[in-house]
Coordinates of C-alpha atoms in Angstrom, one line a residue:
Chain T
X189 CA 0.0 0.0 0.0
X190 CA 1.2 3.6 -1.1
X191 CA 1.9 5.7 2.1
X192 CA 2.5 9.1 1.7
X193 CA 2.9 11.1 5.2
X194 CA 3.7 14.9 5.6
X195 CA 5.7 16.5 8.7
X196 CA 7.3 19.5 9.2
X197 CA 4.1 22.2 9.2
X198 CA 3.2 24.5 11.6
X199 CA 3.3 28.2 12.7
X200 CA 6.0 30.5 11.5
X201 CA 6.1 34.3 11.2
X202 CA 6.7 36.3 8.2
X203 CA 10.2 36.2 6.5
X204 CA 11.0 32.9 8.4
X205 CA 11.8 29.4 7.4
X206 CA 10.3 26.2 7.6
X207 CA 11.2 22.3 5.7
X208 CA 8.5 20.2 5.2
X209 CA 9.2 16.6 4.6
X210 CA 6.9 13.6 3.2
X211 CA 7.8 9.9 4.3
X212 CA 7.1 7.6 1.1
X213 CA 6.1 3.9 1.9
X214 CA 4.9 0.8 -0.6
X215 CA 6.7 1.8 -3.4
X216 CA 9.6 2.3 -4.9
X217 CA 10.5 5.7 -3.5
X218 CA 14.0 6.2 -6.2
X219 CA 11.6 5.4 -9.3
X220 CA 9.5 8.0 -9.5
X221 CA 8.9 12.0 -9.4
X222 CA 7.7 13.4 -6.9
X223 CA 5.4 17.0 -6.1
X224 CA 4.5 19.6 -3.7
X225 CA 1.2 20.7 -3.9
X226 CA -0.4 23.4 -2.0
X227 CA -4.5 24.5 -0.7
X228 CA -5.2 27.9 1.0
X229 CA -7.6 28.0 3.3
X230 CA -10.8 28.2 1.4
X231 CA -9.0 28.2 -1.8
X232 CA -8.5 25.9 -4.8
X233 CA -5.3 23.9 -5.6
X234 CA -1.9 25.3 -6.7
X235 CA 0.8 22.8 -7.6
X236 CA 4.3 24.1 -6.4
X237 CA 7.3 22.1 -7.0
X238 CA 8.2 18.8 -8.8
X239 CA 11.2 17.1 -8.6
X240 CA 12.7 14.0 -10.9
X241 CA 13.7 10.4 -9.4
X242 CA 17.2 10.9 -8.7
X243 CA 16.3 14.9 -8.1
X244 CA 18.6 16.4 -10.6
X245 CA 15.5 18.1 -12.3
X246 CA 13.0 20.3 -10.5
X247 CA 10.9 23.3 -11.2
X248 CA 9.2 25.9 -9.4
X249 CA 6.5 27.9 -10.0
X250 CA 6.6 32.0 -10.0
X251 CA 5.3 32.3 -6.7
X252 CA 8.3 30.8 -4.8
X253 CA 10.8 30.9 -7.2
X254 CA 14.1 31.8 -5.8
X255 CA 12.1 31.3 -1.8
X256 CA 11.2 27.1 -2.0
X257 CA 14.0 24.4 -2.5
X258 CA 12.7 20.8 -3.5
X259 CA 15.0 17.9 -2.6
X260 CA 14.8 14.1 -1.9
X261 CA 17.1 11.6 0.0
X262 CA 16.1 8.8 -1.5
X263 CA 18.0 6.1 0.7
X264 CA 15.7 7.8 3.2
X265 CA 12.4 7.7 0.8
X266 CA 11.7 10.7 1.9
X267 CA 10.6 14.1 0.0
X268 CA 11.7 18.0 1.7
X269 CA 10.5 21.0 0.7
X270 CA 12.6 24.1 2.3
X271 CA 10.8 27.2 2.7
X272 CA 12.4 30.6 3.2
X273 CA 11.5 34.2 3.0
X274 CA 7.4 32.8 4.0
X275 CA 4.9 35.4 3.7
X276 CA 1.8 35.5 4.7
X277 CA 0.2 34.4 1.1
X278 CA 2.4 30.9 1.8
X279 CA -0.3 29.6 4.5
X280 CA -1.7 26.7 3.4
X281 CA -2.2 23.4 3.5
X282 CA 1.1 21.6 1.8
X283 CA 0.5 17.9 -0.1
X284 CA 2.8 15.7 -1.4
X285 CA 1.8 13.6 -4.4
X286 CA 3.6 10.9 -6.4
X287 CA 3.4 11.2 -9.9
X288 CA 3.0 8.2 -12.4
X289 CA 6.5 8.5 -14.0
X290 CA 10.1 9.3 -13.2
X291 CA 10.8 12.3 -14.8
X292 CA 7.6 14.2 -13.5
X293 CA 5.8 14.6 -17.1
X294 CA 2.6 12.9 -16.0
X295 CA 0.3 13.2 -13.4
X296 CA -0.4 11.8 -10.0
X297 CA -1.6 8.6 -8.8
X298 CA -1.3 9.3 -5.0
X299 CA -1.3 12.0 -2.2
X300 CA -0.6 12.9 1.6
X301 CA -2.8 13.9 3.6
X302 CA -1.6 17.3 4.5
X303 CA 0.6 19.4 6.7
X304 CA -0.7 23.0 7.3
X305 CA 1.5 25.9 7.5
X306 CA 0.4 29.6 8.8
X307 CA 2.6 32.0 8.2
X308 CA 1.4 34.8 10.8
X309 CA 3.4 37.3 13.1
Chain I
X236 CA 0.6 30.0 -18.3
X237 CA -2.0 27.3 -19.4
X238 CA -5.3 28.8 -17.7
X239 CA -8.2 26.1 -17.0
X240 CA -11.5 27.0 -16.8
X241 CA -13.9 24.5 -15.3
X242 CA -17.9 25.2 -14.8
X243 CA -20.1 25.4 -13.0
X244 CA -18.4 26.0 -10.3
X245 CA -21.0 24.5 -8.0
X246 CA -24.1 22.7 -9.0
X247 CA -26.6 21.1 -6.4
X248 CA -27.9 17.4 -7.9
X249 CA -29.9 14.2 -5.9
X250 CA -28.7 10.6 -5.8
X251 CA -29.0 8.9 -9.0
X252 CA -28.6 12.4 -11.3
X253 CA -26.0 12.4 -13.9
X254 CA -23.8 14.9 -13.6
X255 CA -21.2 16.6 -16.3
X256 CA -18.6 19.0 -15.2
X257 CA -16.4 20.2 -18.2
X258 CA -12.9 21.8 -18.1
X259 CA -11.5 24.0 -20.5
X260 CA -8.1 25.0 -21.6
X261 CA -6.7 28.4 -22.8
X262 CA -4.3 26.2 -25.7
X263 CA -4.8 22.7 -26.6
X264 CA -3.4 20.1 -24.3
X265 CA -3.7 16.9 -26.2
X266 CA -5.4 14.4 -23.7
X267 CA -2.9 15.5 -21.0
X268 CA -5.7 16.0 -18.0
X269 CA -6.2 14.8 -14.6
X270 CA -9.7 14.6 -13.1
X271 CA -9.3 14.7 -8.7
X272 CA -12.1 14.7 -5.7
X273 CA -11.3 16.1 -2.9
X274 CA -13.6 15.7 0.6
X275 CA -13.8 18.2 3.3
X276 CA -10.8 18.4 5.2
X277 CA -9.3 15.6 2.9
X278 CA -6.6 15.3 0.4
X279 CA -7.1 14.9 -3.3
X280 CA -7.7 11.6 -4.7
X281 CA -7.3 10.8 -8.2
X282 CA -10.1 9.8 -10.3
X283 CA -9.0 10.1 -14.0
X284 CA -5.7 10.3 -15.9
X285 CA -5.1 10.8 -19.3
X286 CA -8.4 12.7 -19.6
X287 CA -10.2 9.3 -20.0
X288 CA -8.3 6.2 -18.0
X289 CA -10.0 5.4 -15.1
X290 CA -8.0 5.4 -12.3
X291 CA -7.6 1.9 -10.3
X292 CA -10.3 1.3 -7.4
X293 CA -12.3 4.1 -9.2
X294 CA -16.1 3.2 -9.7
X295 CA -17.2 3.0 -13.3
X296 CA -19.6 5.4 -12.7
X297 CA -17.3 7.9 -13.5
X298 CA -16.0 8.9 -16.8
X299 CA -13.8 11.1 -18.6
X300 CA -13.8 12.7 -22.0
X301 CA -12.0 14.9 -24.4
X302 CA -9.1 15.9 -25.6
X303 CA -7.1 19.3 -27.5
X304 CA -8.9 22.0 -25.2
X305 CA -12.4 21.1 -24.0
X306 CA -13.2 18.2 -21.4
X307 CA -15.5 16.7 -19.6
X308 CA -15.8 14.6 -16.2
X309 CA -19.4 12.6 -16.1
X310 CA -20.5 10.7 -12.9
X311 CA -23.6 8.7 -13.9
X312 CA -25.8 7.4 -11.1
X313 CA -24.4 10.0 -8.5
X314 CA -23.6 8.4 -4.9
X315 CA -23.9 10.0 -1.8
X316 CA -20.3 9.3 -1.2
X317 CA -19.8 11.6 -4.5
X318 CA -20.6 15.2 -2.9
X319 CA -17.4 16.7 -3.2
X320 CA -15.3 19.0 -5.0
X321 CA -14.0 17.6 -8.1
X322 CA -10.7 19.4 -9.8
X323 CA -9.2 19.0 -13.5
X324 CA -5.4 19.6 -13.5
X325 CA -3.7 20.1 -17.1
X326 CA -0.2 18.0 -17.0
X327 CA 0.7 18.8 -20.3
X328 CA 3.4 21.3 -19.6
X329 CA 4.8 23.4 -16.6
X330 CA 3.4 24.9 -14.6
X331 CA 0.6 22.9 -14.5
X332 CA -2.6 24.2 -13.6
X333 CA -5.8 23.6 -12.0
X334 CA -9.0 24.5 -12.3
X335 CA -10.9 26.3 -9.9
X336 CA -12.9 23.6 -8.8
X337 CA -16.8 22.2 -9.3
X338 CA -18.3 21.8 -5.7
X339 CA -21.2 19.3 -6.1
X340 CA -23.8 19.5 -3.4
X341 CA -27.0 17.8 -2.4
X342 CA -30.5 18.9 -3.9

């Protein structure tokens, strides 16, 4: 059975740092690409970051270019977001989702549940 | 960016209605569109890939169509377990985006 599990979330205020991280379980981890996706409160979905099997391809979108950092350790099967320079827009719900393929070109098959960061002074 | 349009954006429906939710895309995509439902206070689960394979453990009742920029998500004989918010996500190039979301609730 896939198991995806988020950690790391919490409160944080403005301009400070956070890492998330997503345990990976049933699968195996090193084969596949791997996501951050995000939820504000209320809000719709916004997909973040991807990263490539072996991690030597990621992407990030507009909104945290140059803030986020995507990396895996995948003799750990585990997935890290790093999150610097947060702002208040950045509170959200944060999912991690598998996708379908190694080099991240096609969609997901599985999520986390969740970890919830609120970025508030 | 590739800009997705879904509608309605909430529709109110009994068990047993059919239901069609379509999804639109500012360029065409080819057939490179998810279909998700998410639950209250849930994570996103994946229904459709590929704009029309069935994702495993998914009920038949749903269904997927399309393909270049217009797309549609069907659930025939609509469950109670099926009030949720249902999202299309275009995967054909980065950044992919999703659209806003189709909340279906209870007549």
């Amino acid at each position: 059975e896939v198991k995806l599990l988020e950690s790391g979330g919490g409160l944080v205020q403005p301009g400070g740092s956070l890492r998330l991280s997503c345990a990976a379980s049933g699968f195996t981890f090193r084969s596949y690409a791997m996501s951050w996706v995000r939820q504000a409160p209320g809000k719709g979905l916004e997909w973040v970051s991807p990263i490539s099997d072996r991690g030597s391809n990621t992407y990030y979108v507009d909104s945290v270019k140059g803030r986020f950092t995507i990396s895996r350790d995948n003799s750990k099967n585990t997935l890290y977001l790093q999150m610097d320079s947060l702002r208040a827009e950045d509170t959200a719900v944060y999912y991690c989702a598998k996708h379908r393929d190694s080099n991240g070109y096609n969609g997901f098959d599985y999520w986390g549940q969740g970890t919830l960061v609120t970025v508030s002074s | 960016a590739i800009q997705m349009t879904q509608s309605p954006s909430s529709l109110s429906a009994s068990v047993g209605d059919r239901v069609t939710i379509t999804c639109r895309a500012s360029q065409d995509i080819r057939n490179d569109l998810g279909w998700y439902q998410q639950k209250p206070g849930k994570a996103p689960k994946v229904l459709i890939n590929d704009a029309s394979s069935l994702q495993s453990g998914v009920p038949s009742r749903f269904s997927g169509s399309g393909s270049g920029t217009d797309f549609t998500l069907t659930i025939s004989n609509l469950q109670p377990e099926d009030f949720a918010t249902y999202y299309c996500l275009q995967d054909y190039n980065y950044p992919w985006t999703f659209g806003q979301g189709t909340k279906v609730e209870f007549k």
